[in-house]
Amino acid sequence: MTNAAFKSGFVSIIGRPNVGKSTFLNRVLGKKIAIMSDKPQTTRNKIQGVITDSDSQTIFIDTPGIHKPKHELGKFMTDLAIGTLNEVDAVMFMVNATEKLGRGDQFILEHLKSVKQPVFLVINKIDLITKEELLAVIATYREYHEFAGIIPISAMTGENIDTLLSVIKEELPEGPQFYPSDHITDHPERFIISELIREKVLHLTHEEVPHSVAVVIDKIEKVEGKNVIDVMATIVVERPSQKGILIGKGGKMLKDIGTLARKDIVKLLGTKIYLELWVKVQKDWRNKKLYLNDFGYSEKEY
């Protein structure tokens, strides 16, 4: 086989918060690199996942859910997602089959008008609706945009995922293999570990706490003479009351976060982990560009 026959390209996954973009990416990669939560705006950075087979390489970019920003972090997230649209070879506009087309979807559709690359409508969560309801969803979106294709899927059950991957592959141009065959993401382990810890905060806390949290990895190093990696991380919040919630009575909440995070980090690294967590207050960090840069929310980083 010659390189001329090899196809490769970048595909942006965009959509409103909580439509299942990260669930889809983790499923097709067969490994968890994007965090999942039932809370909106879980993904904050562009997360690249790589799928390679004998004659192609597809690089998916899981973007933050597009929403009306309420602070500098929200603006960064929305700008990041929209900014990918003309940098890729194809766009997957993912929608939730169980929700009606709303303002957020219309906002995205407006931006898609200027996109020259093929745009595919991916209707997720079809396991939760009837065929008649699905046909109604398709008809609604067809009125707003001329899509290159419409593919109904369930990222949770895997239904129709193979069809979607085949359709996307057909659209890819001939090109080089950008990453080694066993490569599944371009993000360093440090980033994924911080995201896994943040995911546990999202699962275990409520109300204002989850969205006020950033996780900074202070240290990752192998313990000399042992098959153990020492990880030290700081969970940053905006108010002292949030710090109290995260630590919990007798330190129980922080211990629970650490226990759950450690399990996923062990799976990721394939070795024993010693995880030490700290909590720090940084007032109004989501509105201060200096802190956003320090905590990894910078265009230079991604």
PDB file of C-alpha atoms in Angstrom:
ATOM      1  CA  MET A   1       0.000   0.000   0.000  1.00  0.00           C
ATOM      2  CA  THR A   2       1.331   3.421  -0.882  1.00  0.00           C
ATOM      3  CA  ASN A   3       1.011   6.584   1.182  1.00  0.00           C
ATOM      4  CA  ALA A   4      -1.125   8.078  -1.609  1.00  0.00           C
ATOM      5  CA  ALA A   5      -3.966   5.720  -0.644  1.00  0.00           C
ATOM      6  CA  PHE A   6      -3.860   6.696   3.033  1.00  0.00           C
ATOM      7  CA  LYS A   7      -6.574   9.100   4.246  1.00  0.00           C
ATOM      8  CA  SER A   8      -6.323  11.367   7.256  1.00  0.00           C
ATOM      9  CA  GLY A   9      -7.995  14.424   8.682  1.00  0.00           C
ATOM     10  CA  PHE A  10      -9.432  16.365  11.589  1.00  0.00           C
ATOM     11  CA  VAL A  11     -13.094  16.300  12.625  1.00  0.00           C
ATOM     12  CA  SER A  12     -14.596  18.790  15.065  1.00  0.00           C
ATOM     13  CA  ILE A  13     -17.424  17.598  17.346  1.00  0.00           C
ATOM     14  CA  ILE A  14     -19.586  20.570  18.303  1.00  0.00           C
ATOM     15  CA  GLY A  15     -22.913  20.955  20.052  1.00  0.00           C
ATOM     16  CA  ARG A  16     -24.677  22.313  23.088  1.00  0.00           C
ATOM     17  CA  PRO A  17     -23.495  21.221  26.544  1.00  0.00           C
ATOM     18  CA  ASN A  18     -24.407  17.680  27.578  1.00  0.00           C
ATOM     19  CA  VAL A  19     -25.372  16.244  24.174  1.00  0.00           C
ATOM     20  CA  GLY A  20     -22.938  13.320  24.577  1.00  0.00           C
ATOM     21  CA  LYS A  21     -19.779  14.455  22.768  1.00  0.00           C
ATOM     22  CA  SER A  22     -17.395  13.069  25.394  1.00  0.00           C
ATOM     23  CA  THR A  23     -19.358   9.813  25.715  1.00  0.00           C
ATOM     24  CA  PHE A  24     -19.031   9.347  21.943  1.00  0.00           C
ATOM     25  CA  LEU A  25     -15.296  10.056  21.955  1.00  0.00           C
ATOM     26  CA  ASN A  26     -14.563   7.677  24.830  1.00  0.00           C
ATOM     27  CA  ARG A  27     -16.601   4.938  23.132  1.00  0.00           C
ATOM     28  CA  VAL A  28     -14.878   5.120  19.760  1.00  0.00           C
ATOM     29  CA  LEU A  29     -11.433   5.292  21.373  1.00  0.00           C
ATOM     30  CA  GLY A  30     -12.159   2.402  23.727  1.00  0.00           C
ATOM     31  CA  LYS A  31     -10.435   4.341  26.502  1.00  0.00           C
ATOM     32  CA  LYS A  32     -11.469   7.203  28.748  1.00  0.00           C
ATOM     33  CA  ILE A  33      -9.743  10.476  27.843  1.00  0.00           C
ATOM     34  CA  ALA A  34     -12.699  12.880  28.080  1.00  0.00           C
ATOM     35  CA  ILE A  35     -14.560  13.293  31.357  1.00  0.00           C
ATOM     36  CA  MET A  36     -18.295  12.715  31.580  1.00  0.00           C
ATOM     37  CA  SER A  37     -20.929  14.187  33.850  1.00  0.00           C
ATOM     38  CA  ASP A  38     -24.657  14.879  33.891  1.00  0.00           C
ATOM     39  CA  LYS A  39     -23.775  18.520  34.560  1.00  0.00           C
ATOM     40  CA  PRO A  40     -23.478  20.853  31.539  1.00  0.00           C
ATOM     41  CA  GLN A  41     -20.209  22.466  30.399  1.00  0.00           C
ATOM     42  CA  THR A  42     -18.094  19.545  31.585  1.00  0.00           C
ATOM     43  CA  THR A  43     -15.502  19.779  28.784  1.00  0.00           C
ATOM     44  CA  ARG A  44     -13.435  22.973  28.941  1.00  0.00           C
ATOM     45  CA  ASN A  45     -10.658  22.356  26.417  1.00  0.00           C
ATOM     46  CA  LYS A  46     -10.305  20.874  22.955  1.00  0.00           C
ATOM     47  CA  ILE A  47      -9.669  17.177  23.516  1.00  0.00           C
ATOM     48  CA  GLN A  48      -8.206  15.292  20.576  1.00  0.00           C
ATOM     49  CA  GLY A  49      -8.861  11.594  20.129  1.00  0.00           C
ATOM     50  CA  VAL A  50      -7.128   9.589  17.417  1.00  0.00           C
ATOM     51  CA  ILE A  51      -8.492   6.526  15.586  1.00  0.00           C
ATOM     52  CA  THR A  52      -6.132   4.713  13.221  1.00  0.00           C
ATOM     53  CA  ASP A  53      -6.794   1.727  10.969  1.00  0.00           C
ATOM     54  CA  SER A  54      -4.914   0.190   8.023  1.00  0.00           C
ATOM     55  CA  ASP A  55      -5.734   2.945   5.540  1.00  0.00           C
ATOM     56  CA  SER A  56      -6.825   5.995   7.542  1.00  0.00           C
ATOM     57  CA  GLN A  57      -6.385   8.155  10.612  1.00  0.00           C
ATOM     58  CA  THR A  58      -9.225  10.270  12.007  1.00  0.00           C
ATOM     59  CA  ILE A  59      -8.454  12.910  14.631  1.00  0.00           C
ATOM     60  CA  PHE A  60     -11.617  13.902  16.509  1.00  0.00           C
ATOM     61  CA  ILE A  61     -11.684  17.191  18.414  1.00  0.00           C
ATOM     62  CA  ASP A  62     -14.150  17.164  21.308  1.00  0.00           C
ATOM     63  CA  THR A  63     -14.967  20.824  21.967  1.00  0.00           C
ATOM     64  CA  PRO A  64     -16.585  22.558  24.960  1.00  0.00           C
ATOM     65  CA  GLY A  65     -20.374  22.772  24.777  1.00  0.00           C
ATOM     66  CA  ILE A  66     -21.369  26.044  23.122  1.00  0.00           C
ATOM     67  CA  HIS A  67     -23.320  28.283  25.482  1.00  0.00           C
ATOM     68  CA  LYS A  68     -23.842  31.952  26.349  1.00  0.00           C
ATOM     69  CA  PRO A  69     -20.753  32.900  28.407  1.00  0.00           C
ATOM     70  CA  LYS A  70     -21.200  34.264  31.930  1.00  0.00           C
ATOM     71  CA  HIS A  71     -17.501  34.795  32.671  1.00  0.00           C
ATOM     72  CA  GLU A  72     -14.061  34.815  30.992  1.00  0.00           C
ATOM     73  CA  LEU A  73     -13.760  31.021  31.278  1.00  0.00           C
ATOM     74  CA  GLY A  74     -17.102  30.610  29.478  1.00  0.00           C
ATOM     75  CA  LYS A  75     -15.973  32.996  26.736  1.00  0.00           C
ATOM     76  CA  PHE A  76     -12.740  31.041  26.340  1.00  0.00           C
ATOM     77  CA  MET A  77     -14.684  27.780  26.032  1.00  0.00           C
ATOM     78  CA  THR A  78     -17.176  29.100  23.454  1.00  0.00           C
ATOM     79  CA  ASP A  79     -14.491  30.839  21.361  1.00  0.00           C
ATOM     80  CA  LEU A  80     -12.453  27.635  21.411  1.00  0.00           C
ATOM     81  CA  ALA A  81     -15.338  25.538  20.075  1.00  0.00           C
ATOM     82  CA  ILE A  82     -16.329  27.983  17.313  1.00  0.00           C
ATOM     83  CA  GLY A  83     -12.676  28.504  16.396  1.00  0.00           C
ATOM     84  CA  THR A  84     -12.297  24.866  15.317  1.00  0.00           C
ATOM     85  CA  LEU A  85     -14.964  25.052  12.596  1.00  0.00           C
ATOM     86  CA  ASN A  86     -12.767  26.238   9.738  1.00  0.00           C
ATOM     87  CA  GLU A  87      -9.607  24.459  10.904  1.00  0.00           C
ATOM     88  CA  VAL A  88     -10.887  20.934  10.252  1.00  0.00           C
ATOM     89  CA  ASP A  89     -11.772  18.622   7.346  1.00  0.00           C
ATOM     90  CA  ALA A  90     -15.315  17.887   8.549  1.00  0.00           C
ATOM     91  CA  VAL A  91     -17.700  18.945  11.307  1.00  0.00           C
ATOM     92  CA  MET A  92     -19.989  16.750  13.413  1.00  0.00           C
ATOM     93  CA  PHE A  93     -22.862  18.821  14.816  1.00  0.00           C
ATOM     94  CA  MET A  94     -24.179  16.650  17.627  1.00  0.00           C
ATOM     95  CA  VAL A  95     -27.661  17.167  19.052  1.00  0.00           C
ATOM     96  CA  ASN A  96     -29.672  15.449  21.765  1.00  0.00           C
ATOM     97  CA  ALA A  97     -32.595  13.546  20.242  1.00  0.00           C
ATOM     98  CA  THR A  98     -34.671  14.044  23.397  1.00  0.00           C
ATOM     99  CA  GLU A  99     -34.446  17.853  23.386  1.00  0.00           C
ATOM    100  CA  LYS A 100     -36.135  20.322  21.057  1.00  0.00           C
ATOM    101  CA  LEU A 101     -34.060  22.581  18.830  1.00  0.00           C
ATOM    102  CA  GLY A 102     -33.295  25.596  21.024  1.00  0.00           C
ATOM    103  CA  ARG A 103     -31.483  28.915  20.960  1.00  0.00           C
ATOM    104  CA  GLY A 104     -28.131  27.248  21.529  1.00  0.00           C
ATOM    105  CA  ASP A 105     -28.644  25.040  18.474  1.00  0.00           C
ATOM    106  CA  GLN A 106     -29.739  28.051  16.390  1.00  0.00           C
ATOM    107  CA  PHE A 107     -26.599  29.911  17.501  1.00  0.00           C
ATOM    108  CA  ILE A 108     -24.454  27.017  16.262  1.00  0.00           C
ATOM    109  CA  LEU A 109     -26.434  26.693  13.010  1.00  0.00           C
ATOM    110  CA  GLU A 110     -25.766  30.382  12.282  1.00  0.00           C
ATOM    111  CA  HIS A 111     -22.022  29.752  12.556  1.00  0.00           C
ATOM    112  CA  LEU A 112     -22.293  26.643  10.373  1.00  0.00           C
ATOM    113  CA  LYS A 113     -23.565  28.752   7.457  1.00  0.00           C
ATOM    114  CA  SER A 114     -20.039  30.027   6.806  1.00  0.00           C
ATOM    115  CA  VAL A 115     -18.354  26.619   7.138  1.00  0.00           C
ATOM    116  CA  LYS A 116     -17.036  25.342   3.807  1.00  0.00           C
ATOM    117  CA  GLN A 117     -16.214  21.827   5.005  1.00  0.00           C
ATOM    118  CA  PRO A 118     -18.843  19.038   5.096  1.00  0.00           C
ATOM    119  CA  VAL A 119     -21.132  19.301   8.122  1.00  0.00           C
ATOM    120  CA  PHE A 120     -22.821  16.146   9.428  1.00  0.00           C
ATOM    121  CA  LEU A 121     -25.808  16.228  11.752  1.00  0.00           C
ATOM    122  CA  VAL A 122     -25.310  13.534  14.390  1.00  0.00           C
ATOM    123  CA  ILE A 123     -28.477  12.871  16.381  1.00  0.00           C
ATOM    124  CA  ASN A 124     -27.433  11.227  19.654  1.00  0.00           C
ATOM    125  CA  LYS A 125     -29.452   9.351  22.303  1.00  0.00           C
ATOM    126  CA  ILE A 126     -31.780   7.659  19.785  1.00  0.00           C
ATOM    127  CA  ASP A 127     -32.133   4.774  22.260  1.00  0.00           C
ATOM    128  CA  LEU A 128     -34.404   7.106  24.253  1.00  0.00           C
ATOM    129  CA  ILE A 129     -36.932   7.948  21.493  1.00  0.00           C
ATOM    130  CA  THR A 130     -39.233   6.219  18.966  1.00  0.00           C
ATOM    131  CA  LYS A 131     -38.621   6.062  15.205  1.00  0.00           C
ATOM    132  CA  GLU A 132     -41.501   8.476  14.636  1.00  0.00           C
ATOM    133  CA  GLU A 133     -39.929  10.987  17.052  1.00  0.00           C
ATOM    134  CA  LEU A 134     -36.582  10.580  15.286  1.00  0.00           C
ATOM    135  CA  LEU A 135     -38.119  11.373  11.899  1.00  0.00           C
ATOM    136  CA  ALA A 136     -39.596  14.555  13.388  1.00  0.00           C
ATOM    137  CA  VAL A 137     -36.170  15.618  14.718  1.00  0.00           C
ATOM    138  CA  ILE A 138     -34.595  15.045  11.288  1.00  0.00           C
ATOM    139  CA  ALA A 139     -37.311  17.064   9.563  1.00  0.00           C
ATOM    140  CA  THR A 140     -36.853  19.986  11.974  1.00  0.00           C
ATOM    141  CA  TYR A 141     -33.090  20.281  11.470  1.00  0.00           C
ATOM    142  CA  ARG A 142     -33.338  19.851   7.683  1.00  0.00           C
ATOM    143  CA  GLU A 143     -35.215  23.153   7.551  1.00  0.00           C
ATOM    144  CA  TYR A 144     -32.220  24.999   8.993  1.00  0.00           C
ATOM    145  CA  HIS A 145     -29.218  23.602   7.120  1.00  0.00           C
ATOM    146  CA  GLU A 146     -28.225  21.457   4.149  1.00  0.00           C
ATOM    147  CA  PHE A 147     -26.147  18.790   5.851  1.00  0.00           C
ATOM    148  CA  ALA A 148     -23.656  16.526   4.079  1.00  0.00           C
ATOM    149  CA  GLY A 149     -25.335  13.692   5.948  1.00  0.00           C
ATOM    150  CA  ILE A 150     -27.631  12.942   8.894  1.00  0.00           C
ATOM    151  CA  ILE A 151     -26.594  10.037  11.124  1.00  0.00           C
ATOM    152  CA  PRO A 152     -28.687   8.971  14.156  1.00  0.00           C
ATOM    153  CA  ILE A 153     -26.596   7.246  16.869  1.00  0.00           C
ATOM    154  CA  SER A 154     -26.492   6.199  20.480  1.00  0.00           C
ATOM    155  CA  ALA A 155     -23.095   6.936  22.003  1.00  0.00           C
ATOM    156  CA  MET A 156     -24.236   5.068  25.116  1.00  0.00           C
ATOM    157  CA  THR A 157     -25.177   1.761  23.428  1.00  0.00           C
ATOM    158  CA  GLY A 158     -22.928   2.059  20.365  1.00  0.00           C
ATOM    159  CA  GLU A 159     -25.834   1.894  17.903  1.00  0.00           C
ATOM    160  CA  ASN A 160     -24.880   3.132  14.418  1.00  0.00           C
ATOM    161  CA  ILE A 161     -21.406   4.275  15.554  1.00  0.00           C
ATOM    162  CA  ASP A 162     -19.663   2.150  12.898  1.00  0.00           C
ATOM    163  CA  THR A 163     -21.838   3.712  10.185  1.00  0.00           C
ATOM    164  CA  LEU A 164     -20.931   7.192  11.388  1.00  0.00           C
ATOM    165  CA  LEU A 165     -17.199   6.393  11.394  1.00  0.00           C
ATOM    166  CA  SER A 166     -17.452   4.997   7.843  1.00  0.00           C
ATOM    167  CA  VAL A 167     -19.273   8.096   6.586  1.00  0.00           C
ATOM    168  CA  ILE A 168     -16.691  10.408   8.189  1.00  0.00           C
ATOM    169  CA  LYS A 169     -13.822   8.342   6.778  1.00  0.00           C
ATOM    170  CA  GLU A 170     -15.221   8.725   3.248  1.00  0.00           C
ATOM    171  CA  GLU A 171     -14.935  12.521   3.589  1.00  0.00           C
ATOM    172  CA  LEU A 172     -11.304  12.554   4.689  1.00  0.00           C
ATOM    173  CA  PRO A 173      -8.701  13.718   2.159  1.00  0.00           C
ATOM    174  CA  GLU A 174      -5.633  11.683   1.283  1.00  0.00           C
ATOM    175  CA  GLY A 175      -2.893  12.610   3.703  1.00  0.00           C
ATOM    176  CA  PRO A 176      -0.147  11.488   6.073  1.00  0.00           C
ATOM    177  CA  GLN A 177      -0.415   9.555   9.305  1.00  0.00           C
ATOM    178  CA  PHE A 178      -0.047  12.352  11.843  1.00  0.00           C
ATOM    179  CA  TYR A 179       0.308  10.140  14.942  1.00  0.00           C
ATOM    180  CA  PRO A 180       1.697   6.643  15.675  1.00  0.00           C
ATOM    181  CA  SER A 181      -0.841   3.814  15.276  1.00  0.00           C
ATOM    182  CA  ASP A 182      -1.148   3.213  19.032  1.00  0.00           C
ATOM    183  CA  HIS A 183      -1.668   6.909  19.820  1.00  0.00           C
ATOM    184  CA  ILE A 184      -5.181   7.769  21.064  1.00  0.00           C
ATOM    185  CA  THR A 185      -4.776  11.395  22.215  1.00  0.00           C
ATOM    186  CA  ASP A 186      -2.385  14.322  21.859  1.00  0.00           C
ATOM    187  CA  HIS A 187      -2.939  15.439  25.447  1.00  0.00           C
ATOM    188  CA  PRO A 188      -0.221  14.720  28.003  1.00  0.00           C
ATOM    189  CA  GLU A 189      -0.992  12.387  30.899  1.00  0.00           C
ATOM    190  CA  ARG A 190      -0.774  15.385  33.247  1.00  0.00           C
ATOM    191  CA  PHE A 191      -3.811  16.970  31.562  1.00  0.00           C
ATOM    192  CA  ILE A 192      -5.884  13.767  31.578  1.00  0.00           C
ATOM    193  CA  ILE A 193      -5.102  13.134  35.259  1.00  0.00           C
ATOM    194  CA  SER A 194      -6.256  16.659  36.184  1.00  0.00           C
ATOM    195  CA  GLU A 195      -9.478  16.091  34.219  1.00  0.00           C
ATOM    196  CA  LEU A 196     -10.137  12.740  35.927  1.00  0.00           C
ATOM    197  CA  ILE A 197      -9.847  14.422  39.333  1.00  0.00           C
ATOM    198  CA  ARG A 198     -12.162  17.243  38.201  1.00  0.00           C
ATOM    199  CA  GLU A 199     -14.686  14.671  36.988  1.00  0.00           C
ATOM    200  CA  LYS A 200     -14.924  13.197  40.503  1.00  0.00           C
ATOM    201  CA  VAL A 201     -15.600  16.675  41.907  1.00  0.00           C
ATOM    202  CA  LEU A 202     -18.418  17.041  39.355  1.00  0.00           C
ATOM    203  CA  HIS A 203     -19.914  13.701  40.401  1.00  0.00           C
ATOM    204  CA  LEU A 204     -19.732  14.238  44.142  1.00  0.00           C
ATOM    205  CA  THR A 205     -20.618  17.920  44.569  1.00  0.00           C
ATOM    206  CA  HIS A 206     -23.625  20.045  43.665  1.00  0.00           C
ATOM    207  CA  GLU A 207     -24.876  23.543  42.836  1.00  0.00           C
ATOM    208  CA  GLU A 208     -22.149  26.172  42.439  1.00  0.00           C
ATOM    209  CA  VAL A 209     -19.150  24.022  43.388  1.00  0.00           C
ATOM    210  CA  PRO A 210     -18.504  21.967  40.186  1.00  0.00           C
ATOM    211  CA  HIS A 211     -18.186  24.919  37.805  1.00  0.00           C
ATOM    212  CA  SER A 212     -15.958  26.864  40.206  1.00  0.00           C
ATOM    213  CA  VAL A 213     -13.295  24.145  40.228  1.00  0.00           C
ATOM    214  CA  ALA A 214      -9.951  23.902  38.447  1.00  0.00           C
ATOM    215  CA  VAL A 215      -7.396  21.156  39.061  1.00  0.00           C
ATOM    216  CA  VAL A 216      -3.668  21.833  38.851  1.00  0.00           C
ATOM    217  CA  ILE A 217      -1.158  18.964  38.878  1.00  0.00           C
ATOM    218  CA  ASP A 218       1.756  20.010  41.074  1.00  0.00           C
ATOM    219  CA  LYS A 219       3.863  16.870  40.768  1.00  0.00           C
ATOM    220  CA  ILE A 220       4.022  13.544  38.942  1.00  0.00           C
ATOM    221  CA  GLU A 221       7.100  11.463  39.638  1.00  0.00           C
ATOM    222  CA  LYS A 222       8.067   7.815  40.034  1.00  0.00           C
ATOM    223  CA  VAL A 223       8.927   6.768  43.559  1.00  0.00           C
ATOM    224  CA  GLU A 224      12.540   5.597  43.540  1.00  0.00           C
ATOM    225  CA  GLY A 225      12.913   1.830  43.795  1.00  0.00           C
ATOM    226  CA  LYS A 226       9.159   1.182  43.680  1.00  0.00           C
ATOM    227  CA  ASN A 227       6.531   0.607  40.987  1.00  0.00           C
ATOM    228  CA  VAL A 228       4.543   3.589  42.287  1.00  0.00           C
ATOM    229  CA  ILE A 229       3.889   7.043  40.838  1.00  0.00           C
ATOM    230  CA  ASP A 230       3.496   9.952  43.239  1.00  0.00           C
ATOM    231  CA  VAL A 231       0.838  12.461  42.115  1.00  0.00           C
ATOM    232  CA  MET A 232       0.188  15.736  43.943  1.00  0.00           C
ATOM    233  CA  ALA A 233      -2.689  17.961  42.816  1.00  0.00           C
ATOM    234  CA  THR A 234      -4.405  21.152  43.960  1.00  0.00           C
ATOM    235  CA  ILE A 235      -8.142  21.661  43.551  1.00  0.00           C
ATOM    236  CA  VAL A 236      -8.792  25.397  43.122  1.00  0.00           C
ATOM    237  CA  VAL A 237     -12.130  26.958  44.146  1.00  0.00           C
ATOM    238  CA  GLU A 238     -13.426  30.525  44.280  1.00  0.00           C
ATOM    239  CA  ARG A 239     -14.784  30.796  47.837  1.00  0.00           C
ATOM    240  CA  PRO A 240     -13.901  29.527  51.324  1.00  0.00           C
ATOM    241  CA  SER A 241     -17.372  27.929  51.610  1.00  0.00           C
ATOM    242  CA  GLN A 242     -16.603  25.828  48.525  1.00  0.00           C
ATOM    243  CA  LYS A 243     -13.316  24.748  50.083  1.00  0.00           C
ATOM    244  CA  GLY A 244     -15.228  23.552  53.136  1.00  0.00           C
ATOM    245  CA  ILE A 245     -17.625  21.534  50.975  1.00  0.00           C
ATOM    246  CA  LEU A 246     -14.766  19.904  49.055  1.00  0.00           C
ATOM    247  CA  ILE A 247     -12.869  18.916  52.175  1.00  0.00           C
ATOM    248  CA  GLY A 248     -16.029  17.716  53.918  1.00  0.00           C
ATOM    249  CA  LYS A 249     -16.578  16.679  57.522  1.00  0.00           C
ATOM    250  CA  GLY A 250     -13.372  15.139  58.824  1.00  0.00           C
ATOM    251  CA  GLY A 251     -11.919  15.315  55.296  1.00  0.00           C
ATOM    252  CA  LYS A 252     -14.393  12.704  53.999  1.00  0.00           C
ATOM    253  CA  MET A 253     -15.329  14.451  50.707  1.00  0.00           C
ATOM    254  CA  LEU A 254     -11.698  14.988  49.693  1.00  0.00           C
ATOM    255  CA  LYS A 255     -10.928  11.364  50.570  1.00  0.00           C
ATOM    256  CA  ASP A 256     -13.856  10.143  48.418  1.00  0.00           C
ATOM    257  CA  ILE A 257     -12.720  12.297  45.478  1.00  0.00           C
ATOM    258  CA  GLY A 258      -9.206  10.882  45.818  1.00  0.00           C
ATOM    259  CA  THR A 259     -10.398   7.267  46.060  1.00  0.00           C
ATOM    260  CA  LEU A 260     -12.502   7.496  42.877  1.00  0.00           C
ATOM    261  CA  ALA A 261      -9.870   9.463  40.938  1.00  0.00           C
ATOM    262  CA  ARG A 262      -7.125   7.032  41.906  1.00  0.00           C
ATOM    263  CA  LYS A 263      -9.006   4.108  40.308  1.00  0.00           C
ATOM    264  CA  ASP A 264      -9.187   5.878  36.929  1.00  0.00           C
ATOM    265  CA  ILE A 265      -5.574   7.118  37.111  1.00  0.00           C
ATOM    266  CA  VAL A 266      -4.368   3.561  37.816  1.00  0.00           C
ATOM    267  CA  LYS A 267      -6.230   2.396  34.666  1.00  0.00           C
ATOM    268  CA  LEU A 268      -4.657   5.225  32.669  1.00  0.00           C
ATOM    269  CA  LEU A 269      -1.055   4.723  33.826  1.00  0.00           C
ATOM    270  CA  GLY A 270      -1.135   0.980  34.477  1.00  0.00           C
ATOM    271  CA  THR A 271       0.738   1.280  37.756  1.00  0.00           C
ATOM    272  CA  LYS A 272       0.115   1.926  41.464  1.00  0.00           C
ATOM    273  CA  ILE A 273      -0.593   5.527  42.446  1.00  0.00           C
ATOM    274  CA  TYR A 274      -0.044   7.587  45.543  1.00  0.00           C
ATOM    275  CA  LEU A 275      -2.424  10.547  45.171  1.00  0.00           C
ATOM    276  CA  GLU A 276      -2.289  13.588  47.436  1.00  0.00           C
ATOM    277  CA  LEU A 277      -4.974  16.287  47.069  1.00  0.00           C
ATOM    278  CA  TRP A 278      -5.042  19.842  48.404  1.00  0.00           C
ATOM    279  CA  VAL A 279      -7.736  22.523  48.177  1.00  0.00           C
ATOM    280  CA  LYS A 280      -6.951  26.200  47.626  1.00  0.00           C
ATOM    281  CA  VAL A 281      -9.141  29.334  47.304  1.00  0.00           C
ATOM    282  CA  GLN A 282      -8.447  31.717  44.411  1.00  0.00           C
ATOM    283  CA  LYS A 283     -11.177  34.359  44.436  1.00  0.00           C
ATOM    284  CA  ASP A 284     -13.061  34.823  41.127  1.00  0.00           C
ATOM    285  CA  TRP A 285     -10.412  32.908  39.122  1.00  0.00           C
ATOM    286  CA  ARG A 286     -12.813  32.239  36.216  1.00  0.00           C
ATOM    287  CA  ASN A 287     -12.866  35.964  35.388  1.00  0.00           C
ATOM    288  CA  LYS A 288      -9.112  36.583  35.577  1.00  0.00           C
ATOM    289  CA  LYS A 289      -7.065  35.810  32.474  1.00  0.00           C
ATOM    290  CA  LEU A 290      -3.872  35.417  34.484  1.00  0.00           C
ATOM    291  CA  TYR A 291      -5.375  32.534  36.462  1.00  0.00           C
ATOM    292  CA  LEU A 292      -7.047  31.063  33.366  1.00  0.00           C
ATOM    293  CA  ASN A 293      -3.607  30.864  31.726  1.00  0.00           C
ATOM    294  CA  ASP A 294      -2.019  29.435  34.874  1.00  0.00           C
ATOM    295  CA  PHE A 295      -4.690  26.725  35.113  1.00  0.00           C
ATOM    296  CA  GLY A 296      -4.313  25.678  31.468  1.00  0.00           C
ATOM    297  CA  TYR A 297      -7.201  27.571  29.833  1.00  0.00           C
ATOM    298  CA  SER A 298      -5.067  29.257  27.198  1.00  0.00           C
ATOM    299  CA  GLU A 299      -5.189  29.239  23.410  1.00  0.00           C
ATOM    300  CA  LYS A 300      -1.415  28.693  23.413  1.00  0.00           C
ATOM    301  CA  GLU A 301      -1.956  25.396  25.253  1.00  0.00           C
ATOM    302  CA  TYR A 302      -4.450  24.002  22.740  1.00  0.00           C
TER     303      TYR A 302
END
